[in-house]
Amino acid sequence: MTGVRVAGVGLTRFGAHDGRTGRDLFAEAALAALDDAGVDGDDVEHLNYGNFMGALAERQGHQAPVMTEAAGLRCAGTRYEEACASAGVAVREAVRAIRSGENDVMLAGGMERMTNLSTAEVTESLAVAADELFEVRAGVTFPGAYALMARAYFDEYGGGREDLAHVAVKNHANAVPNEYAQYQREISVEQALDSPEVASPLHLFDACPITDGASALVLVSEEFAAEHDLDASVAITGTGQGGDRAALQDRADMARTPAATDAAEEAYADAGVTSDDVEVAEVHDCFTIAEVMALEALGFFEPGEGIGAARRGDTTRDGDLPVNLSGGLKAKGHPVGATGGSQIAELTRLLRGDHPNSDAVADATVGLAHNAGGTVASAVVHVLEVAE
């Protein structure tokens, strides 16, 4: 089984891209990734593309051939949809295809265009990732769903809004030097606490923004990298996927995310590492409570200990385990179909040493990306390592 290297990464700036189409955004990321890799588009054998709400936001289904053409590729493509984990699944399947020997060169990533819709329209569009029969019809939205999860966590383990505020403050600080981030500005704990309530106990600065953006990765086999003398020092050594019941009321414990645990355990075993080996992580912080629950599900903290991680400094850029040095979904932004690819692009830059926050993890060799769909009914985890 061949190894998989990240030969190149490409990102658009995350934020509002007025007047631009989704295909234009993806083309920008794809061409940047090919240029970063030093790989010709004619060498790409398949496109794995993640998108969630394109049929709602742009009235464009059947997006894979559209994006293949936009990227200037001559190969076939497949669109993957797993809510906010769409790009993560697209990357996972690309890794599996290269390992199997089916392909040597693949382009994987995703795109979402959201700001052309109103806030109400985006909220309604995103809600279709919940259980339509048992949640959406009852009026559940994702701010409300994660608020229920936060309440369940506080009831079971303790903690409060100030702990969540520290997560937001940390991620905003990390985003300041990131040229791709939607919000390159710091906030204070007081600002987070005083921001408008969205769904108790979550307030505005507990939530990620509405975002346009695209991500792309050129993934190649180790043999292709060697034969073409590519500078591809980062490898994807582990991949895992987990699932859970879509509706919250069907779960045994709303304060835990077992899909992420299952995905992590599979990825760790695949890479031959443990959670103790991970030195930097990008986790799916669509809401601040989501970061807390992810830290515990991934094995970095015991249940009930993740809530204080940011406040204690454990997960800050100077902590033992820097988390979301990109700014995370919270401050970098969350174009849902692109996020999973963006996390791996950011980790690759961090491990290569060309990210503005690389100095915080200058000696790191093992990173982890955690991408979740819905209320973590879907989860994908990848382990990245600096190749020897």
Short mmCIF file of C-alpha atoms in Angstrom, two decimals:
data_model
loop_
_atom_site.label_atom_id
_atom_site.label_comp_id
_atom_site.label_asym_id
_atom_site.label_seq_id
_atom_site.Cartn_x
_atom_site.Cartn_y
_atom_site.Cartn_z
CA MET A 1 0.00 0.00 0.00
CA THR A 2 1.51 3.28 -1.08
CA GLY A 3 1.76 6.33 1.14
CA VAL A 4 0.00 9.61 0.36
CA ARG A 5 1.72 12.99 0.27
CA VAL A 6 0.20 16.47 0.23
CA ALA A 7 2.01 17.94 -2.74
CA GLY A 8 0.19 21.28 -2.82
CA VAL A 9 -2.50 23.32 -1.09
CA GLY A 10 -4.71 26.15 -2.27
CA LEU A 11 -7.19 28.41 -0.50
CA THR A 12 -9.29 31.44 -1.23
CA ARG A 13 -9.64 34.09 1.40
CA PHE A 14 -12.62 33.19 3.54
CA GLY A 15 -15.39 35.77 3.88
CA ALA A 16 -17.87 37.53 1.59
CA HIS A 17 -17.08 37.34 -2.13
CA ASP A 18 -19.74 39.57 -3.65
CA GLY A 19 -20.36 38.94 -7.32
CA ARG A 20 -18.22 35.81 -7.56
CA THR A 21 -19.60 32.38 -8.41
CA GLY A 22 -18.81 29.13 -6.69
CA ARG A 23 -16.95 27.81 -9.71
CA ASP A 24 -14.78 30.93 -9.74
CA LEU A 25 -13.90 30.41 -6.07
CA PHE A 26 -13.03 26.75 -6.55
CA ALA A 27 -10.96 27.51 -9.63
CA GLU A 28 -8.87 29.95 -7.60
CA ALA A 29 -8.15 27.37 -4.90
CA ALA A 30 -7.54 24.53 -7.36
CA LEU A 31 -5.11 26.49 -9.54
CA ALA A 32 -3.26 27.69 -6.44
CA ALA A 33 -2.91 24.09 -5.22
CA LEU A 34 -1.57 22.90 -8.58
CA ASP A 35 0.90 25.77 -8.65
CA ASP A 36 1.99 25.06 -5.07
CA ALA A 37 2.53 21.41 -5.97
CA GLY A 38 4.31 22.04 -9.24
CA VAL A 39 1.93 19.56 -10.87
CA ASP A 40 0.24 20.00 -14.24
CA GLY A 41 -3.54 19.74 -14.33
CA ASP A 42 -3.28 17.06 -17.03
CA ASP A 43 -1.66 14.77 -14.45
CA VAL A 44 -4.73 14.85 -12.18
CA GLU A 45 -6.67 11.61 -12.56
CA HIS A 46 -9.79 12.42 -10.54
CA LEU A 47 -11.41 15.29 -8.65
CA ASN A 48 -12.98 14.62 -5.25
CA TYR A 49 -15.10 17.66 -4.49
CA GLY A 50 -17.10 18.52 -1.36
CA ASN A 51 -20.17 20.75 -1.35
CA PHE A 52 -23.27 20.84 0.83
CA MET A 53 -25.77 23.53 -0.19
CA GLY A 54 -24.86 24.52 -3.74
CA ALA A 55 -28.22 23.41 -5.08
CA LEU A 56 -29.87 25.82 -2.63
CA ALA A 57 -27.43 28.74 -2.75
CA GLU A 58 -26.66 28.74 -6.48
CA ARG A 59 -29.34 26.40 -7.87
CA GLN A 60 -26.52 24.25 -9.18
CA GLY A 61 -26.62 20.52 -8.75
CA HIS A 62 -24.30 18.08 -10.56
CA GLN A 63 -21.36 20.20 -9.53
CA ALA A 64 -18.46 17.80 -10.10
CA PRO A 65 -18.17 18.32 -13.89
CA VAL A 66 -18.70 22.06 -13.44
CA MET A 67 -15.81 22.28 -10.97
CA THR A 68 -13.60 19.95 -12.99
CA GLU A 69 -13.96 22.29 -15.95
CA ALA A 70 -13.45 25.38 -13.79
CA ALA A 71 -10.18 23.95 -12.49
CA GLY A 72 -8.98 23.25 -16.03
CA LEU A 73 -8.91 19.48 -15.51
CA ARG A 74 -9.56 16.80 -18.12
CA CYS A 75 -10.52 14.04 -15.69
CA ALA A 76 -13.76 12.85 -14.14
CA GLY A 77 -14.97 14.16 -10.81
CA THR A 78 -17.22 13.13 -7.94
CA ARG A 79 -19.12 15.38 -5.56
CA TYR A 80 -19.26 14.33 -1.90
CA GLU A 81 -21.98 15.57 0.48
CA GLU A 82 -21.74 14.89 4.19
CA ALA A 83 -23.00 18.24 5.51
CA CYS A 84 -20.09 20.23 7.00
CA ALA A 85 -17.83 17.16 6.66
CA SER A 86 -18.20 17.06 2.87
CA ALA A 87 -14.61 18.03 2.03
CA GLY A 88 -13.23 15.83 4.79
CA VAL A 89 -14.94 12.82 3.24
CA ALA A 90 -13.74 13.88 -0.22
CA VAL A 91 -10.15 13.93 1.07
CA ARG A 92 -10.57 10.60 2.86
CA GLU A 93 -11.80 8.88 -0.29
CA ALA A 94 -8.93 10.38 -2.28
CA VAL A 95 -6.46 8.99 0.26
CA ARG A 96 -8.06 5.56 -0.03
CA ALA A 97 -7.98 5.66 -3.84
CA ILE A 98 -4.29 6.56 -3.95
CA ARG A 99 -3.38 3.96 -1.34
CA SER A 100 -5.19 1.29 -3.36
CA GLY A 101 -3.10 2.06 -6.43
CA GLU A 102 -6.10 3.20 -8.43
CA ASN A 103 -4.72 6.74 -8.83
CA ASP A 104 -1.40 8.51 -8.36
CA VAL A 105 -2.56 12.12 -8.52
CA MET A 106 -5.86 13.52 -7.23
CA LEU A 107 -7.31 16.92 -6.50
CA ALA A 108 -9.50 17.03 -3.38
CA GLY A 109 -11.26 19.87 -1.60
CA GLY A 110 -14.51 21.76 -1.68
CA MET A 111 -16.40 25.02 -1.95
CA GLU A 112 -19.37 26.79 -0.46
CA ARG A 113 -21.01 30.05 -1.42
CA MET A 114 -23.30 31.34 1.32
CA THR A 115 -23.24 35.13 1.68
CA ASN A 116 -25.43 35.66 -1.39
CA LEU A 117 -28.30 34.41 0.81
CA SER A 118 -29.86 36.20 3.77
CA THR A 119 -29.09 35.01 7.30
CA ALA A 120 -32.55 33.45 7.51
CA GLU A 121 -32.05 31.65 4.19
CA VAL A 122 -28.64 30.34 5.25
CA THR A 123 -30.06 29.12 8.57
CA GLU A 124 -32.87 27.32 6.76
CA SER A 125 -30.49 25.83 4.20
CA LEU A 126 -28.08 24.54 6.83
CA ALA A 127 -30.95 23.05 8.83
CA VAL A 128 -31.51 20.39 6.18
CA ALA A 129 -28.40 18.67 7.61
CA ALA A 130 -30.51 17.86 10.68
CA ASP A 131 -33.22 15.20 10.84
CA GLU A 132 -36.02 16.71 8.74
CA LEU A 133 -38.77 14.54 10.16
CA PHE A 134 -37.94 14.78 13.87
CA GLU A 135 -35.94 18.02 14.19
CA VAL A 136 -36.42 20.42 11.29
CA ARG A 137 -40.22 20.20 11.36
CA ALA A 138 -40.10 21.07 15.05
CA GLY A 139 -38.12 24.22 14.29
CA VAL A 140 -34.64 23.03 15.29
CA THR A 141 -31.73 25.03 13.85
CA PHE A 142 -28.05 24.37 14.45
CA PRO A 143 -27.56 27.23 16.94
CA GLY A 144 -30.45 25.73 18.90
CA ALA A 145 -29.11 22.19 18.57
CA TYR A 146 -25.63 23.11 19.79
CA ALA A 147 -27.19 25.11 22.60
CA LEU A 148 -28.92 21.92 23.72
CA MET A 149 -25.58 20.12 23.57
CA ALA A 150 -23.94 22.90 25.62
CA ARG A 151 -26.66 22.69 28.25
CA ALA A 152 -26.26 18.92 28.42
CA TYR A 153 -22.50 19.33 28.84
CA PHE A 154 -22.82 21.93 31.60
CA ASP A 155 -25.38 19.77 33.40
CA GLU A 156 -23.13 16.70 33.23
CA TYR A 157 -19.67 18.17 33.74
CA GLY A 158 -19.99 21.80 34.82
CA GLY A 159 -18.42 24.85 33.21
CA GLY A 160 -20.06 27.97 31.90
CA ARG A 161 -20.15 30.77 29.38
CA GLU A 162 -16.83 32.28 30.42
CA ASP A 163 -15.06 29.02 29.58
CA LEU A 164 -16.58 29.17 26.09
CA ALA A 165 -15.59 32.82 25.76
CA HIS A 166 -11.94 31.85 26.22
CA VAL A 167 -12.26 29.47 23.24
CA ALA A 168 -13.54 32.32 21.06
CA VAL A 169 -10.83 34.71 22.26
CA LYS A 170 -8.10 32.14 21.52
CA ASN A 171 -9.29 31.43 18.01
CA HIS A 172 -9.73 35.09 17.11
CA ALA A 173 -6.17 35.76 18.28
CA ASN A 174 -4.89 32.91 16.12
CA ALA A 175 -6.67 34.31 13.05
CA VAL A 176 -5.05 37.75 13.21
CA PRO A 177 -1.96 36.91 11.08
CA ASN A 178 -3.76 34.42 8.80
CA GLU A 179 -4.23 36.07 5.42
CA TYR A 180 -7.05 33.66 4.55
CA ALA A 181 -9.14 34.35 7.68
CA GLN A 182 -12.51 36.08 7.60
CA TYR A 183 -11.95 37.86 10.92
CA GLN A 184 -8.38 39.02 11.45
CA ARG A 185 -9.12 40.78 14.70
CA GLU A 186 -8.92 39.98 18.38
CA ILE A 187 -11.82 40.03 20.82
CA SER A 188 -11.88 40.06 24.61
CA VAL A 189 -13.63 37.76 27.03
CA GLU A 190 -15.86 40.67 27.99
CA GLN A 191 -16.87 41.25 24.36
CA ALA A 192 -17.72 37.59 23.95
CA LEU A 193 -19.79 37.55 27.12
CA ASP A 194 -21.60 40.78 26.23
CA SER A 195 -22.41 39.81 22.62
CA PRO A 196 -26.07 39.19 21.72
CA GLU A 197 -27.63 35.92 22.75
CA VAL A 198 -28.30 33.51 19.87
CA ALA A 199 -29.61 30.44 21.71
CA SER A 200 -28.95 30.21 25.42
CA PRO A 201 -26.25 29.64 26.57
CA LEU A 202 -24.62 30.46 23.20
CA HIS A 203 -24.04 34.07 22.14
CA LEU A 204 -22.90 35.64 18.90
CA PHE A 205 -19.17 35.12 19.52
CA ASP A 206 -19.78 31.46 20.27
CA ALA A 207 -20.84 30.91 16.65
CA CYS A 208 -18.88 30.70 13.41
CA PRO A 209 -19.77 33.22 10.67
CA ILE A 210 -21.50 32.81 7.32
CA THR A 211 -18.71 32.38 4.81
CA ASP A 212 -17.82 31.99 1.14
CA GLY A 213 -14.65 30.12 0.28
CA ALA A 214 -12.89 27.19 -1.33
CA SER A 215 -10.06 24.79 -0.57
CA ALA A 216 -8.03 22.38 -2.67
CA LEU A 217 -5.28 19.82 -2.10
CA VAL A 218 -3.08 18.02 -4.60
CA LEU A 219 -2.60 14.52 -3.21
CA VAL A 220 -0.05 12.17 -4.76
CA SER A 221 1.42 8.76 -4.16
CA GLU A 222 4.88 8.59 -2.64
CA GLU A 223 6.12 7.03 -5.86
CA PHE A 224 4.82 9.91 -7.97
CA ALA A 225 6.36 12.44 -5.61
CA ALA A 226 9.74 10.72 -5.81
CA GLU A 227 9.66 10.20 -9.58
CA HIS A 228 8.81 13.88 -10.19
CA ASP A 229 11.08 15.24 -7.45
CA LEU A 230 8.18 17.03 -5.73
CA ASP A 231 8.68 18.95 -2.51
CA ALA A 232 5.97 17.07 -0.61
CA SER A 233 7.20 16.77 2.95
CA VAL A 234 3.82 16.23 4.62
CA ALA A 235 2.05 12.87 4.46
CA ILE A 236 -1.49 11.85 5.38
CA THR A 237 -0.75 8.77 7.43
CA GLY A 238 -4.10 8.15 9.08
CA THR A 239 -7.74 8.48 8.10
CA GLY A 240 -10.91 7.55 9.93
CA GLN A 241 -14.66 8.12 9.75
CA GLY A 242 -17.43 7.74 12.29
CA GLY A 243 -21.20 8.14 12.40
CA ASP A 244 -24.02 8.63 14.89
CA ARG A 245 -27.79 9.06 14.95
CA ALA A 246 -28.80 12.20 13.03
CA ALA A 247 -31.35 13.40 15.61
CA LEU A 248 -30.14 14.48 19.04
CA GLN A 249 -33.06 12.87 20.86
CA ASP A 250 -31.96 9.45 19.61
CA ARG A 251 -28.55 9.67 21.24
CA ALA A 252 -27.55 8.20 24.57
CA ASP A 253 -25.64 11.31 25.68
CA MET A 254 -25.87 14.76 24.07
CA ALA A 255 -22.70 15.84 25.89
CA ARG A 256 -20.52 13.38 23.95
CA THR A 257 -19.70 12.92 20.25
CA PRO A 258 -18.90 9.22 19.73
CA ALA A 259 -18.70 9.62 15.94
CA ALA A 260 -15.56 11.72 16.44
CA THR A 261 -14.14 9.18 18.87
CA ASP A 262 -14.68 6.36 16.40
CA ALA A 263 -13.12 8.37 13.57
CA ALA A 264 -10.12 9.28 15.73
CA GLU A 265 -9.51 5.76 16.93
CA GLU A 266 -9.55 4.51 13.34
CA ALA A 267 -7.20 7.29 12.20
CA TYR A 268 -4.79 6.76 15.11
CA ALA A 269 -4.63 3.01 14.43
CA ASP A 270 -4.15 3.66 10.72
CA ALA A 271 -1.23 6.01 11.38
CA GLY A 272 0.25 3.97 14.22
CA VAL A 273 0.06 6.88 16.67
CA THR A 274 -1.98 7.84 19.74
CA SER A 275 -3.56 11.08 20.87
CA ASP A 276 -0.42 11.70 22.96
CA ASP A 277 1.64 11.95 19.78
CA VAL A 278 -0.41 14.81 18.31
CA GLU A 279 1.35 18.17 18.62
CA VAL A 280 -1.07 20.49 16.80
CA ALA A 281 -4.73 20.15 15.84
CA GLU A 282 -7.41 21.79 13.73
CA VAL A 283 -10.83 20.86 15.12
CA HIS A 284 -14.37 21.60 14.00
CA ASP A 285 -15.39 24.57 16.18
CA CYS A 286 -18.60 25.60 14.42
CA PHE A 287 -19.62 26.66 17.94
CA THR A 288 -17.30 27.07 20.90
CA ILE A 289 -18.87 24.10 22.67
CA ALA A 290 -18.05 21.98 19.61
CA GLU A 291 -14.33 22.57 20.16
CA VAL A 292 -14.66 21.51 23.79
CA MET A 293 -16.47 18.30 22.90
CA ALA A 294 -14.03 17.56 20.09
CA LEU A 295 -11.02 17.83 22.41
CA GLU A 296 -12.52 15.16 24.63
CA ALA A 297 -13.75 12.92 21.81
CA LEU A 298 -10.30 12.92 20.22
CA GLY A 299 -8.70 11.74 23.46
CA PHE A 300 -6.79 14.92 24.28
CA PHE A 301 -8.71 15.51 27.52
CA GLU A 302 -10.81 13.39 29.83
CA PRO A 303 -14.59 14.04 29.84
CA GLY A 304 -15.25 17.27 31.71
CA GLU A 305 -11.66 18.53 31.33
CA GLY A 306 -11.93 20.04 27.85
CA ILE A 307 -14.16 22.90 28.98
CA GLY A 308 -11.30 24.62 30.79
CA ALA A 309 -8.56 23.94 28.22
CA ALA A 310 -8.53 27.38 26.60
CA ARG A 311 -8.93 29.21 29.92
CA ARG A 312 -5.96 27.28 31.38
CA GLY A 313 -3.87 27.96 28.27
CA ASP A 314 -3.54 24.29 27.32
CA THR A 315 -4.74 24.88 23.75
CA THR A 316 -3.41 28.38 23.09
CA ARG A 317 -0.51 28.97 20.69
CA ASP A 318 1.89 28.74 23.66
CA GLY A 319 0.15 25.75 25.24
CA ASP A 320 1.04 22.07 25.22
CA LEU A 321 -1.41 21.40 22.37
CA PRO A 322 -2.10 24.42 20.14
CA VAL A 323 -5.59 24.06 18.66
CA ASN A 324 -6.98 25.95 15.69
CA LEU A 325 -3.92 28.04 14.91
CA SER A 326 -5.70 28.96 11.66
CA GLY A 327 -8.39 30.74 13.68
CA GLY A 328 -10.69 27.74 13.36
CA LEU A 329 -14.18 27.89 11.92
CA LYS A 330 -14.90 30.47 14.60
CA ALA A 331 -12.63 33.20 13.18
CA LYS A 332 -11.17 31.90 9.94
CA GLY A 333 -14.71 31.15 8.73
CA HIS A 334 -16.82 28.16 7.76
CA PRO A 335 -17.75 27.73 4.08
CA VAL A 336 -19.20 24.35 4.97
CA GLY A 337 -18.27 22.35 1.86
CA ALA A 338 -14.69 23.64 1.92
CA THR A 339 -13.86 23.39 5.62
CA GLY A 340 -12.46 19.84 5.73
CA GLY A 341 -9.99 20.63 2.96
CA SER A 342 -9.11 23.96 4.53
CA GLN A 343 -8.18 22.31 7.83
CA ILE A 344 -5.72 19.99 6.09
CA ALA A 345 -4.33 22.85 4.00
CA GLU A 346 -3.71 24.88 7.16
CA LEU A 347 -2.10 21.93 8.97
CA THR A 348 0.12 21.28 5.97
CA ARG A 349 1.30 24.89 5.99
CA LEU A 350 1.88 24.72 9.74
CA LEU A 351 3.97 21.54 9.47
CA ARG A 352 5.88 22.79 6.40
CA GLY A 353 6.80 25.97 8.24
CA ASP A 354 5.20 28.47 5.83
CA HIS A 355 2.13 29.37 7.91
CA PRO A 356 2.21 32.70 9.81
CA ASN A 357 1.69 30.72 13.03
CA SER A 358 4.26 28.00 12.26
CA ASP A 359 6.61 29.43 14.87
CA ALA A 360 4.21 28.18 17.55
CA VAL A 361 4.81 24.57 16.42
CA ALA A 362 8.27 24.86 14.90
CA ASP A 363 9.32 21.36 16.00
CA ALA A 364 5.96 19.64 15.46
CA THR A 365 5.86 16.55 13.25
CA VAL A 366 2.33 15.19 13.92
CA GLY A 367 -0.93 17.05 13.35
CA LEU A 368 -4.62 16.15 13.38
CA ALA A 369 -7.64 17.46 11.48
CA HIS A 370 -11.18 16.84 12.80
CA ASN A 371 -14.13 17.65 10.50
CA ALA A 372 -17.75 17.12 11.60
CA GLY A 373 -21.14 17.12 9.92
CA GLY A 374 -24.39 18.26 11.54
CA THR A 375 -24.34 17.80 15.31
CA VAL A 376 -21.45 15.37 14.74
CA ALA A 377 -23.64 12.70 13.22
CA SER A 378 -20.71 12.43 10.80
CA ALA A 379 -17.04 12.87 11.58
CA VAL A 380 -13.79 12.50 9.67
CA VAL A 381 -10.32 12.58 11.22
CA HIS A 382 -6.96 12.72 9.45
CA VAL A 383 -3.46 12.39 10.87
CA LEU A 384 -0.72 14.31 9.10
CA GLU A 385 3.00 13.74 9.67
CA VAL A 386 6.20 15.27 8.45
CA ALA A 387 7.75 12.52 6.34
CA GLU A 388 11.25 11.34 7.18
#
